[in-house]
Each structure stands twice: as structure tokens, then as C-alpha cells.
PDB file of C-alpha atoms in Angstrom:
ATOM      1  CA  UNK U 481       0.219  -0.282   0.094  1.00 49.00           C
ATOM      2  CA  UNK U 482       2.943   2.535   0.277  1.00 48.00           C
ATOM      3  CA  UNK U 483       2.527   3.557  -2.949  1.00 61.00           C
ATOM      4  CA  UNK U 484      -0.464   4.354  -2.947  1.00 70.00           C
ATOM      5  CA  UNK U 485      -1.606   8.339  -2.334  1.00 84.00           C
ATOM      6  CA  UNK U 486      -3.116   8.517   1.185  1.00 91.00           C
ATOM      7  CA  UNK U 487      -5.642  10.743   2.603  1.00 93.00           C
ATOM      8  CA  UNK U 488      -6.932  11.412   6.465  1.00 95.00           C
ATOM      9  CA  UNK U 489     -10.315  13.303   6.534  1.00 94.00           C
ATOM     10  CA  UNK U 490     -12.099  14.353   9.047  1.00 93.00           C
ATOM     11  CA  UNK U 491     -16.129  14.863   7.891  1.00 89.00           C
ATOM     12  CA  UNK U 492     -16.878  17.037  10.653  1.00 85.00           C
ATOM     13  CA  UNK U 493     -14.245  19.720  10.224  1.00 88.00           C
ATOM     14  CA  UNK U 494     -14.388  18.799   6.142  1.00 88.00           C
ATOM     15  CA  UNK U 495     -17.869  18.299   5.251  1.00 84.00           C
ATOM     16  CA  UNK U 496     -17.967  17.598   1.855  1.00 86.00           C
ATOM     17  CA  UNK U 497     -14.587  18.572   1.121  1.00 90.00           C
ATOM     18  CA  UNK U 498     -13.735  15.730   2.605  1.00 91.00           C
ATOM     19  CA  UNK U 499     -16.183  13.854   0.510  1.00 92.00           C
ATOM     20  CA  UNK U 500     -14.396  14.725  -2.394  1.00 93.00           C
ATOM     21  CA  UNK U 501     -10.936  14.211  -1.363  1.00 93.00           C
ATOM     22  CA  UNK U 502     -11.580  10.832  -0.627  1.00 94.00           C
ATOM     23  CA  UNK U 503     -14.239  10.196  -4.752  1.00 94.00           C
ATOM     24  CA  UNK U 504     -12.990  13.143  -6.411  1.00 93.00           C
ATOM     25  CA  UNK U 505     -16.613  14.535  -6.672  1.00 93.00           C
ATOM     26  CA  UNK U 506     -19.795  15.730  -4.886  1.00 94.00           C
ATOM     27  CA  UNK U 507     -22.061  13.060  -4.195  1.00 94.00           C
ATOM     28  CA  UNK U 508     -25.053  12.960  -5.536  1.00 95.00           C
ATOM     29  CA  UNK U 509     -27.627  13.236  -2.880  1.00 93.00           C
ATOM     30  CA  UNK U 510     -25.945  14.112   1.086  1.00 89.00           C
ATOM     31  CA  UNK U 511     -27.055  15.058   4.579  1.00 81.00           C
ATOM     32  CA  UNK U 512     -24.628  17.487   4.727  1.00 66.00           C
ATOM     33  CA  UNK U 513     -26.019  20.926   4.554  1.00 54.00           C
ATOM     34  CA  UNK U 514     -29.159  19.270   7.045  1.00 53.00           C
ATOM     35  CA  UNK U 515     -27.896  19.785   9.934  1.00 54.00           C
ATOM     36  CA  UNK U 516     -27.398  16.691  11.550  1.00 62.00           C
ATOM     37  CA  UNK U 517     -25.549  16.561  14.310  1.00 63.00           C
ATOM     38  CA  UNK U 518     -22.163  14.304  14.439  1.00 66.00           C
ATOM     39  CA  UNK U 519     -23.873  12.739  11.277  1.00 79.00           C
ATOM     40  CA  UNK U 520     -22.442  12.734   6.812  1.00 87.00           C
ATOM     41  CA  UNK U 521     -25.345  10.332   4.949  1.00 91.00           C
ATOM     42  CA  UNK U 522     -24.644  11.148   1.429  1.00 93.00           C
ATOM     43  CA  UNK U 523     -25.831   8.549  -1.495  1.00 96.00           C
ATOM     44  CA  UNK U 524     -23.912   8.379  -5.248  1.00 97.00           C
ATOM     45  CA  UNK U 525     -23.834   6.503  -7.915  1.00 97.00           C
ATOM     46  CA  UNK U 526     -19.771   5.080  -7.685  1.00 96.00           C
ATOM     47  CA  UNK U 527     -18.743   4.018 -11.472  1.00 96.00           C
ATOM     48  CA  UNK U 528     -15.600   1.434 -11.810  1.00 97.00           C
ATOM     49  CA  UNK U 529     -12.934   3.070  -9.982  1.00 96.00           C
ATOM     50  CA  UNK U 530     -10.918   3.283  -6.794  1.00 96.00           C
ATOM     51  CA  UNK U 531     -10.079   5.035  -3.640  1.00 95.00           C
ATOM     52  CA  UNK U 532      -7.143   6.158  -2.278  1.00 94.00           C
ATOM     53  CA  UNK U 533      -5.576   4.623   1.138  1.00 95.00           C
ATOM     54  CA  UNK U 534      -8.033   6.432   2.698  1.00 96.00           C
ATOM     55  CA  UNK U 535      -8.711   7.134   7.112  1.00 97.00           C
ATOM     56  CA  UNK U 536     -11.464   8.351   8.406  1.00 96.00           C
ATOM     57  CA  UNK U 537     -12.230   9.598  12.315  1.00 94.00           C
ATOM     58  CA  UNK U 538     -16.081   8.674  12.158  1.00 94.00           C
ATOM     59  CA  UNK U 539     -17.316   5.543  12.052  1.00 95.00           C
ATOM     60  CA  UNK U 540     -17.867   5.111   8.620  1.00 95.00           C
ATOM     61  CA  UNK U 541     -21.215   1.851   6.688  1.00 96.00           C
ATOM     62  CA  UNK U 542     -21.511   2.064   2.301  1.00 97.00           C
ATOM     63  CA  UNK U 543     -24.772   0.401   1.934  1.00 98.00           C
ATOM     64  CA  UNK U 544     -25.487  -0.939  -1.598  1.00 98.00           C
ATOM     65  CA  UNK U 545     -28.998  -0.604  -2.362  1.00 97.00           C
ATOM     66  CA  UNK U 546     -28.900  -0.279  -5.985  1.00 96.00           C
ATOM     67  CA  UNK U 547     -26.504  -2.716  -7.564  1.00 95.00           C
ATOM     68  CA  UNK U 548     -27.457  -4.048 -11.043  1.00 94.00           C
ATOM     69  CA  UNK U 549     -25.628  -6.979 -10.820  1.00 96.00           C
ATOM     70  CA  UNK U 550     -22.714  -8.468  -8.721  1.00 97.00           C
ATOM     71  CA  UNK U 551     -19.430  -6.205  -8.752  1.00 97.00           C
ATOM     72  CA  UNK U 552     -16.021  -7.921  -7.749  1.00 97.00           C
ATOM     73  CA  UNK U 553     -14.102  -5.840  -5.775  1.00 97.00           C
ATOM     74  CA  UNK U 554     -10.659  -5.685  -3.674  1.00 97.00           C
ATOM     75  CA  UNK U 555     -11.082  -4.201  -0.276  1.00 97.00           C
ATOM     76  CA  UNK U 556      -7.926  -3.693   2.731  1.00 96.00           C
ATOM     77  CA  UNK U 557      -9.003  -2.771   5.721  1.00 96.00           C
ATOM     78  CA  UNK U 558      -6.607  -2.069   8.452  1.00 92.00           C
ATOM     79  CA  UNK U 559      -3.248  -4.662   6.503  1.00 90.00           C
ATOM     80  CA  UNK U 560      -6.038  -7.142   5.424  1.00 95.00           C
ATOM     81  CA  UNK U 561      -6.821  -7.752   1.609  1.00 96.00           C
ATOM     82  CA  UNK U 562      -9.617  -9.807   0.362  1.00 97.00           C
ATOM     83  CA  UNK U 563     -10.762  -9.845  -3.185  1.00 97.00           C
ATOM     84  CA  UNK U 564     -14.917 -10.023  -3.068  1.00 97.00           C
ATOM     85  CA  UNK U 565     -18.012 -10.313  -4.584  1.00 97.00           C
ATOM     86  CA  UNK U 566     -20.307  -7.490  -3.843  1.00 97.00           C
ATOM     87  CA  UNK U 567     -24.130  -8.020  -4.422  1.00 97.00           C
ATOM     88  CA  UNK U 568     -27.301  -5.643  -3.695  1.00 97.00           C
ATOM     89  CA  UNK U 569     -28.303  -4.870  -0.144  1.00 96.00           C
ATOM     90  CA  UNK U 570     -24.489  -5.590   1.386  1.00 98.00           C
ATOM     91  CA  UNK U 571     -22.835  -3.694   3.138  1.00 98.00           C
ATOM     92  CA  UNK U 572     -19.093  -2.888   5.327  1.00 98.00           C
ATOM     93  CA  UNK U 573     -17.817  -1.346   8.492  1.00 98.00           C
ATOM     94  CA  UNK U 574     -15.319   1.340   9.065  1.00 97.00           C
ATOM     95  CA  UNK U 575     -14.358   1.526  12.310  1.00 96.00           C
ATOM     96  CA  UNK U 576     -13.188   5.350  13.522  1.00 95.00           C
ATOM     97  CA  UNK U 577      -9.302   5.792  12.793  1.00 95.00           C
ATOM     98  CA  UNK U 578      -8.602   2.793  10.478  1.00 96.00           C
ATOM     99  CA  UNK U 579      -7.038   3.075   7.040  1.00 97.00           C
ATOM    100  CA  UNK U 580      -9.338   1.331   3.723  1.00 97.00           C
ATOM    101  CA  UNK U 581      -8.810   0.958   1.010  1.00 95.00           C
ATOM    102  CA  UNK U 582     -10.983  -0.489  -2.273  1.00 96.00           C
ATOM    103  CA  UNK U 583     -11.137  -0.610  -6.112  1.00 96.00           C
ATOM    104  CA  UNK U 584     -13.931  -2.174  -8.496  1.00 97.00           C
ATOM    105  CA  UNK U 585     -14.860  -3.264 -11.278  1.00 96.00           C
ATOM    106  CA  UNK U 586     -18.558  -2.238 -11.718  1.00 95.00           C
ATOM    107  CA  UNK U 587     -20.809   0.571 -10.829  1.00 96.00           C
ATOM    108  CA  UNK U 588     -23.545   0.967  -8.666  1.00 96.00           C
ATOM    109  CA  UNK U 589     -25.722   3.267  -5.878  1.00 97.00           C
ATOM    110  CA  UNK U 590     -25.081   2.787  -2.448  1.00 97.00           C
ATOM    111  CA  UNK U 591     -25.475   5.295   0.667  1.00 97.00           C
ATOM    112  CA  UNK U 592     -22.234   5.980   2.380  1.00 95.00           C
ATOM    113  CA  UNK U 593     -23.260   6.597   6.423  1.00 94.00           C
ATOM    114  CA  UNK U 594     -19.880   8.707   8.408  1.00 92.00           C
ATOM    115  CA  UNK U 595     -20.820   8.624  12.317  1.00 91.00           C
ATOM    116  CA  UNK U 596     -19.266  10.290  14.713  1.00 88.00           C
ATOM    117  CA  UNK U 597     -17.824   7.696  17.760  1.00 86.00           C
ATOM    118  CA  UNK U 598     -19.100  10.031  20.592  1.00 81.00           C
ATOM    119  CA  UNK U 599     -22.669  10.473  18.795  1.00 80.00           C
ATOM    120  CA  UNK U 600     -23.487   6.590  19.459  1.00 79.00           C
ATOM    121  CA  UNK U 601     -22.466   7.096  23.185  1.00 75.00           C
ATOM    122  CA  UNK U 602     -24.868   9.556  23.463  1.00 72.00           C
ATOM    123  CA  UNK U 603     -27.649   8.410  22.068  1.00 67.00           C
ATOM    124  CA  UNK U 604     -27.815   5.801  24.784  1.00 63.00           C
ATOM    125  CA  UNK U 605     -26.139   8.110  27.369  1.00 63.00           C
ATOM    126  CA  UNK U 606     -22.894   5.755  27.702  1.00 58.00           C
ATOM    127  CA  UNK U 607     -20.767   7.117  30.156  1.00 52.00           C
ATOM    128  CA  UNK U 608     -17.861   4.419  28.906  1.00 53.00           C
ATOM    129  CA  UNK U 609     -14.015   5.784  27.907  1.00 51.00           C
ATOM    130  CA  UNK U 610     -14.927   6.762  24.295  1.00 53.00           C
ATOM    131  CA  UNK U 611     -12.104   4.163  23.494  1.00 54.00           C
ATOM    132  CA  UNK U 612     -13.601   0.767  24.263  1.00 61.00           C
ATOM    133  CA  UNK U 613     -16.242   1.488  22.092  1.00 73.00           C
ATOM    134  CA  UNK U 614     -15.474  -0.648  19.190  1.00 85.00           C
ATOM    135  CA  UNK U 615     -16.949  -0.994  16.251  1.00 92.00           C
ATOM    136  CA  UNK U 616     -15.720  -5.125  14.467  1.00 94.00           C
ATOM    137  CA  UNK U 617     -14.001  -4.095  10.244  1.00 96.00           C
ATOM    138  CA  UNK U 618     -16.084  -5.989   8.316  1.00 96.00           C
ATOM    139  CA  UNK U 619     -15.748  -6.457   4.272  1.00 97.00           C
ATOM    140  CA  UNK U 620     -19.125  -6.859   2.514  1.00 96.00           C
ATOM    141  CA  UNK U 621     -21.638  -8.696   4.623  1.00 96.00           C
ATOM    142  CA  UNK U 622     -25.525  -8.943   3.570  1.00 96.00           C
ATOM    143  CA  UNK U 623     -27.626  -7.474   6.379  1.00 97.00           C
ATOM    144  CA  UNK U 624     -31.172  -7.213   6.209  1.00 97.00           C
ATOM    145  CA  UNK U 625     -31.510  -4.757   8.440  1.00 97.00           C
ATOM    146  CA  UNK U 626     -29.131  -2.445   7.677  1.00 98.00           C
ATOM    147  CA  UNK U 627     -30.203  -2.904   3.827  1.00 97.00           C
ATOM    148  CA  UNK U 628     -33.519  -1.695   4.906  1.00 97.00           C
ATOM    149  CA  UNK U 629     -32.005   1.391   7.218  1.00 96.00           C
ATOM    150  CA  UNK U 630     -29.860   2.274   3.753  1.00 96.00           C
ATOM    151  CA  UNK U 631     -33.080   2.382   1.398  1.00 96.00           C
ATOM    152  CA  UNK U 632     -35.151   4.107   3.812  1.00 93.00           C
ATOM    153  CA  UNK U 633     -32.020   6.811   4.451  1.00 93.00           C
ATOM    154  CA  UNK U 634     -31.780   7.591   0.271  1.00 94.00           C
ATOM    155  CA  UNK U 635     -35.883   8.376   0.463  1.00 89.00           C
ATOM    156  CA  UNK U 636     -35.371  10.722   3.091  1.00 87.00           C
ATOM    157  CA  UNK U 637     -32.492  12.040   0.915  1.00 89.00           C
ATOM    158  CA  UNK U 638     -34.015  12.325  -2.003  1.00 88.00           C
ATOM    159  CA  UNK U 639     -37.572  13.599  -0.418  1.00 80.00           C
ATOM    160  CA  UNK U 640     -35.585  16.958   1.939  1.00 73.00           C
ATOM    161  CA  UNK U 641     -37.254  19.239   4.019  1.00 68.00           C
ATOM    162  CA  UNK U 642     -40.335  18.839   6.157  1.00 63.00           C
ATOM    163  CA  UNK U 643     -39.947  16.139   8.583  1.00 69.00           C
ATOM    164  CA  UNK U 644     -36.714  14.829   6.930  1.00 75.00           C
ATOM    165  CA  UNK U 645     -34.096  15.637   9.484  1.00 80.00           C
ATOM    166  CA  UNK U 646     -36.387  13.817  11.888  1.00 87.00           C
ATOM    167  CA  UNK U 647     -36.969  10.298   9.801  1.00 87.00           C
ATOM    168  CA  UNK U 648     -33.136  10.531   8.720  1.00 86.00           C
ATOM    169  CA  UNK U 649     -32.336  10.580  12.838  1.00 87.00           C
ATOM    170  CA  UNK U 650     -34.533   7.943  13.974  1.00 89.00           C
ATOM    171  CA  UNK U 651     -33.020   5.937  10.732  1.00 90.00           C
ATOM    172  CA  UNK U 652     -29.762   6.907  12.089  1.00 89.00           C
ATOM    173  CA  UNK U 653     -30.646   5.746  15.368  1.00 88.00           C
ATOM    174  CA  UNK U 654     -32.108   2.613  14.687  1.00 90.00           C
ATOM    175  CA  UNK U 655     -28.796   1.857  13.050  1.00 93.00           C
ATOM    176  CA  UNK U 656     -26.651   2.704  15.609  1.00 90.00           C
ATOM    177  CA  UNK U 657     -28.385   0.793  17.951  1.00 88.00           C
ATOM    178  CA  UNK U 658     -28.396  -2.291  15.569  1.00 92.00           C
ATOM    179  CA  UNK U 659     -24.463  -2.195  14.780  1.00 92.00           C
ATOM    180  CA  UNK U 660     -23.989  -1.324  18.892  1.00 88.00           C
ATOM    181  CA  UNK U 661     -25.734  -5.175  19.283  1.00 87.00           C
ATOM    182  CA  UNK U 662     -23.755  -6.870  16.440  1.00 91.00           C
ATOM    183  CA  UNK U 663     -20.941  -5.328  15.247  1.00 93.00           C
ATOM    184  CA  UNK U 664     -19.156  -4.220  18.216  1.00 89.00           C
ATOM    185  CA  UNK U 665     -16.481  -5.374  19.935  1.00 86.00           C
ATOM    186  CA  UNK U 666     -18.241  -5.044  23.694  1.00 78.00           C
ATOM    187  CA  UNK U 667     -21.340  -6.937  23.307  1.00 70.00           C
ATOM    188  CA  UNK U 668     -23.935  -3.980  24.528  1.00 69.00           C
ATOM    189  CA  UNK U 669     -27.101  -5.227  25.900  1.00 66.00           C
ATOM    190  CA  UNK U 670     -30.166  -2.729  24.998  1.00 68.00           C
ATOM    191  CA  UNK U 671     -32.182  -1.835  28.065  1.00 66.00           C
ATOM    192  CA  UNK U 672     -35.824  -1.770  26.823  1.00 71.00           C
ATOM    193  CA  UNK U 673     -37.780   0.888  28.786  1.00 72.00           C
ATOM    194  CA  UNK U 674     -41.570   0.532  30.259  1.00 78.00           C
ATOM    195  CA  UNK U 675     -44.206   3.136  30.618  1.00 86.00           C
ATOM    196  CA  UNK U 676     -43.873   6.266  28.496  1.00 93.00           C
ATOM    197  CA  UNK U 677     -42.718   9.001  29.293  1.00 95.00           C
ATOM    198  CA  UNK U 678     -43.910  10.640  32.662  1.00 95.00           C
ATOM    199  CA  UNK U 679     -46.767  13.738  31.784  1.00 95.00           C
ATOM    200  CA  UNK U 680     -45.788  16.201  32.590  1.00 96.00           C
ATOM    201  CA  UNK U 681     -42.976  15.520  29.896  1.00 97.00           C
ATOM    202  CA  UNK U 682     -45.278  14.223  28.004  1.00 97.00           C
ATOM    203  CA  UNK U 683     -46.956  16.955  28.057  1.00 97.00           C
ATOM    204  CA  UNK U 684     -44.256  19.269  27.499  1.00 98.00           C
ATOM    205  CA  UNK U 685     -42.830  17.594  24.362  1.00 98.00           C
ATOM    206  CA  UNK U 686     -46.864  17.753  23.647  1.00 97.00           C
ATOM    207  CA  UNK U 687     -47.092  21.437  23.293  1.00 98.00           C
ATOM    208  CA  UNK U 688     -43.492  22.000  21.719  1.00 98.00           C
ATOM    209  CA  UNK U 689     -44.903  20.562  19.148  1.00 97.00           C
ATOM    210  CA  UNK U 690     -47.951  21.846  18.515  1.00 96.00           C
ATOM    211  CA  UNK U 691     -46.463  25.549  19.345  1.00 96.00           C
ATOM    212  CA  UNK U 692     -43.640  24.601  16.843  1.00 95.00           C
ATOM    213  CA  UNK U 693     -45.181  22.573  14.467  1.00 93.00           C
ATOM    214  CA  UNK U 694     -44.186  24.671  11.302  1.00 91.00           C
ATOM    215  CA  UNK U 695     -40.268  24.056  12.037  1.00 90.00           C
ATOM    216  CA  UNK U 696     -38.021  21.400  11.090  1.00 86.00           C
ATOM    217  CA  UNK U 697     -37.936  19.708  14.783  1.00 90.00           C
ATOM    218  CA  UNK U 698     -35.160  17.295  15.312  1.00 88.00           C
ATOM    219  CA  UNK U 699     -34.635  14.267  17.682  1.00 90.00           C
ATOM    220  CA  UNK U 700     -32.273  15.840  19.629  1.00 87.00           C
ATOM    221  CA  UNK U 701     -34.336  18.808  20.009  1.00 91.00           C
ATOM    222  CA  UNK U 702     -37.090  16.704  21.496  1.00 95.00           C
ATOM    223  CA  UNK U 703     -34.894  14.622  23.130  1.00 93.00           C
ATOM    224  CA  UNK U 704     -33.315  17.684  25.137  1.00 92.00           C
ATOM    225  CA  UNK U 705     -36.142  18.847  26.479  1.00 96.00           C
ATOM    226  CA  UNK U 706     -36.531  16.662  28.685  1.00 95.00           C
ATOM    227  CA  UNK U 707     -33.253  15.748  28.890  1.00 92.00           C
ATOM    228  CA  UNK U 708     -32.812  11.927  27.897  1.00 90.00           C
ATOM    229  CA  UNK U 709     -31.267  10.405  25.089  1.00 86.00           C
ATOM    230  CA  UNK U 710     -32.900  10.303  21.710  1.00 87.00           C
ATOM    231  CA  UNK U 711     -33.181   6.596  21.368  1.00 86.00           C
ATOM    232  CA  UNK U 712     -34.783   6.261  25.095  1.00 88.00           C
ATOM    233  CA  UNK U 713     -36.798   9.543  23.916  1.00 93.00           C
ATOM    234  CA  UNK U 714     -37.954   7.681  21.181  1.00 92.00           C
ATOM    235  CA  UNK U 715     -38.816   4.948  23.148  1.00 91.00           C
ATOM    236  CA  UNK U 716     -40.860   6.247  26.040  1.00 95.00           C
ATOM    237  CA  UNK U 717     -42.748   8.509  23.860  1.00 96.00           C
ATOM    238  CA  UNK U 718     -43.864   5.864  21.117  1.00 95.00           C
ATOM    239  CA  UNK U 719     -45.172   3.516  24.249  1.00 95.00           C
ATOM    240  CA  UNK U 720     -46.912   7.264  25.559  1.00 96.00           C
ATOM    241  CA  UNK U 721     -48.939   8.116  22.063  1.00 97.00           C
ATOM    242  CA  UNK U 722     -48.485   4.875  20.002  1.00 96.00           C
ATOM    243  CA  UNK U 723     -46.429   6.506  17.230  1.00 96.00           C
ATOM    244  CA  UNK U 724     -42.697   7.465  17.054  1.00 94.00           C
ATOM    245  CA  UNK U 725     -42.578  11.482  17.034  1.00 96.00           C
ATOM    246  CA  UNK U 726     -41.637  11.430  13.016  1.00 93.00           C
ATOM    247  CA  UNK U 727     -45.266  10.063  12.800  1.00 94.00           C
ATOM    248  CA  UNK U 728     -47.062  12.185  15.857  1.00 97.00           C
ATOM    249  CA  UNK U 729     -45.138  15.209  14.370  1.00 96.00           C
ATOM    250  CA  UNK U 730     -47.376  14.231  10.867  1.00 95.00           C
ATOM    251  CA  UNK U 731     -50.625  13.324  12.161  1.00 96.00           C
ATOM    252  CA  UNK U 732     -50.734  16.619  14.195  1.00 97.00           C
ATOM    253  CA  UNK U 733     -49.946  18.263  11.030  1.00 96.00           C
ATOM    254  CA  UNK U 734     -52.364  16.727   9.176  1.00 97.00           C
ATOM    255  CA  UNK U 735     -55.161  17.485  12.461  1.00 97.00           C
ATOM    256  CA  UNK U 736     -54.164  21.148  12.375  1.00 97.00           C
ATOM    257  CA  UNK U 737     -54.234  21.623   8.361  1.00 97.00           C
ATOM    258  CA  UNK U 738     -57.734  19.805   8.391  1.00 97.00           C
ATOM    259  CA  UNK U 739     -58.636  22.114  10.931  1.00 96.00           C
ATOM    260  CA  UNK U 740     -57.663  25.603   8.361  1.00 96.00           C
ATOM    261  CA  UNK U 741     -58.994  23.846   5.486  1.00 96.00           C
ATOM    262  CA  UNK U 742     -62.468  24.017   7.296  1.00 95.00           C
ATOM    263  CA  UNK U 743     -62.179  26.927   8.210  1.00 93.00           C
ATOM    264  CA  UNK U 744     -62.149  27.855   4.551  1.00 91.00           C
ATOM    265  CA  UNK U 745     -60.087  31.343   3.293  1.00 91.00           C
ATOM    266  CA  UNK U 746     -56.715  29.898   3.063  1.00 94.00           C
ATOM    267  CA  UNK U 747     -55.537  27.941  -0.228  1.00 95.00           C
ATOM    268  CA  UNK U 748     -54.017  23.978  -0.006  1.00 96.00           C
ATOM    269  CA  UNK U 749     -51.197  25.809  -0.837  1.00 96.00           C
ATOM    270  CA  UNK U 750     -51.496  28.497   1.720  1.00 96.00           C
ATOM    271  CA  UNK U 751     -52.776  25.279   4.398  1.00 97.00           C
ATOM    272  CA  UNK U 752     -49.533  23.104   3.705  1.00 95.00           C
ATOM    273  CA  UNK U 753     -47.129  25.685   3.977  1.00 94.00           C
ATOM    274  CA  UNK U 754     -48.710  27.148   8.013  1.00 95.00           C
ATOM    275  CA  UNK U 755     -48.756  23.137   9.078  1.00 95.00           C
ATOM    276  CA  UNK U 756     -44.952  22.564   8.278  1.00 92.00           C
ATOM    277  CA  UNK U 757     -45.198  20.983   4.914  1.00 91.00           C
ATOM    278  CA  UNK U 758     -42.567  22.035   2.175  1.00 87.00           C
ATOM    279  CA  UNK U 759     -44.491  22.615  -0.737  1.00 89.00           C
ATOM    280  CA  UNK U 760     -49.018  21.492  -1.639  1.00 93.00           C
ATOM    281  CA  UNK U 761     -47.650  18.424  -3.655  1.00 92.00           C
ATOM    282  CA  UNK U 762     -46.380  17.010   0.064  1.00 90.00           C
ATOM    283  CA  UNK U 763     -49.270  17.577   2.075  1.00 94.00           C
ATOM    284  CA  UNK U 764     -51.615  16.633  -0.856  1.00 94.00           C
ATOM    285  CA  UNK U 765     -49.557  12.595  -0.735  1.00 92.00           C
ATOM    286  CA  UNK U 766     -49.540  12.363   3.191  1.00 93.00           C
ATOM    287  CA  UNK U 767     -53.020  13.398   3.455  1.00 96.00           C
ATOM    288  CA  UNK U 768     -54.802  11.320   0.749  1.00 96.00           C
ATOM    289  CA  UNK U 769     -52.278   8.448   2.693  1.00 94.00           C
ATOM    290  CA  UNK U 770     -53.623   8.971   6.234  1.00 95.00           C
ATOM    291  CA  UNK U 771     -57.502  10.101   5.714  1.00 96.00           C
ATOM    292  CA  UNK U 772     -57.502   8.499   2.430  1.00 96.00           C
ATOM    293  CA  UNK U 773     -58.764  11.299   0.350  1.00 96.00           C
ATOM    294  CA  UNK U 774     -57.545  14.212  -1.194  1.00 96.00           C
ATOM    295  CA  UNK U 775     -57.675  17.430   0.633  1.00 96.00           C
ATOM    296  CA  UNK U 776     -59.980  18.604  -2.420  1.00 95.00           C
ATOM    297  CA  UNK U 777     -62.499  16.328  -1.773  1.00 95.00           C
ATOM    298  CA  UNK U 778     -61.824  17.174   1.673  1.00 95.00           C
ATOM    299  CA  UNK U 779     -62.814  20.739   1.305  1.00 93.00           C
ATOM    300  CA  UNK U 780     -65.808  19.964  -1.083  1.00 91.00           C
ATOM    301  CA  UNK U 781     -67.898  18.218   2.255  1.00 91.00           C
ATOM    302  CA  UNK U 782     -68.135  21.259   3.877  1.00 85.00           C
ATOM    303  CA  UNK U 783     -68.238  23.877   1.105  1.00 76.00           C
TER     304      UNK U 783
END
């Protein structure tokens, strides 16, 4: 490997420029402008080629969600070389501060994820020495859970705007929990939480959501209100309401939209903006999915 170009990247500092150092271009889709703290999520199409010998300061994953045909690749992780056949649904895992090189002979689309080690600890409120959180390097392996999360993350990147940040954070939270349980050196027994949020906590969260319903709320923001980790908060919130935070906020927006449509005097596009949707089509899609009719058909019932 000594004759290959080497580069060190810290996405927390370098942002998209770090991605360009590795791949010589910007990704097709990325979370860089979405202010996802400690996270990089990108989708890109990779033609046949190679990357330089690279050390990234974050934990890294590649999730191959769009491969039209198997691809032969040569991957080098921390001194170990493997020639492998990569198929749709496969993923590889590169722990933070680990040298990695790869070259491949076919094209396809993949999700690239970068996770700050401290974010994984904070997600569980773990007080371990940060050096003890070690992920196990993995060459391309099939994992249906990671594949499903990769597809969901691509969907979030393709539909930026209202609630996409919260949805992406929820998916990354699920990914982190999966990595800690199945791909870490130390086996983490993740606790299960019962009983839901305390009544005062639930009231505080619901009031906050209703007050800022038109904002692009984040999971971390909501969890901080009641001083819980995002993972802990999400579990307790769902136990209290029957919905994930993302699902609950979406339903509250539709409920407020119905109220405004019944009152009249506003266009559908105006209502969509007031309740926090990016545009009328976004409002229309979710309204029809949850109510079974379009906003226009809903209005006809009253006027």
C-alpha cells in the first residue's frame, strides 16, 4: 500500500470537501446541508474505479442498495486484503481511525454513512470511556436490517425538507443501535424501557410540538427538552402516544391542516405552508395516505 496515495478525512471539519478528497466529486444526495449533528449521510452512484488509501475519523458504512449486477471488488481494511463479490443489499463497516482502500470493476449506487463515535455513546447515554466503543471491521456482508435502513435513508435524502431531518435521525438511531448490538467489540445489552414518558414530560413535548409545528424539528432537540437520550426518548414517546415522534408530528400537521381547510379562506398551498409542509404536493401525498382522500375532496365536504 505504500505506493498508493493516502488521505486523512474528518467529516466534522471537512464536510463535503472531505467526501471530495476520497471520491473526487460531490455526492448526488447528501445530508451535509441538513444540520445532522455528528452524522454524514450521502447517496452516490459509483462507476468502476478506486479510492485512495483513506483514514476517516468517523465510523463509516457503505450500503449497496442499487447494484444492477454483482461487482467484483478488492478491499483492504487495516492491513487485511480480501477479494470479494459485492451484491445488492451488502454493506461494509470501517471503524473510525482505520485505514481503508478499495477498487471495484462495476458500477452501482450506495449509501455512505459517517458516524461520530461520541454520537453513538450519547444516543444511549453511555458513560464508557470513548476508547472502549469499538466497532468490528467488516468486509461486504449481507444484513437485511442495514439494507432496509439504507433504503429509508435514500428516501429521506430524496425528499428534503419538512420532517426529513427527524426521519433521517430516527433511521440513523436505529442503525446505531443495530451496530452496537451486532458489530461492536463489547456486547451491549440495550435496556428496554417501560411506562412511557411522565405526564409532565409528555405535556411539555406535545406543547412544544404544537407551538413549533411548522419547524423542521429534530429528534435531538425534542429529547433534550426532557433531558433524555434520543433513543430513550423515542421509545418512551412511542409507548405514551402509540406513534414514533416522526409519525406523531406528521399526524398533528394533518390534523391542523384539516382544521384550517374546514375554516376556509386559505388555499391548499397556504395551509400546507402554515402547518409545516415543504409544498402542496408534499401535503397532498401525506393527507391522502392518512385520510384516504385528497385535500380538495376533503374541502368539498364542507363547501
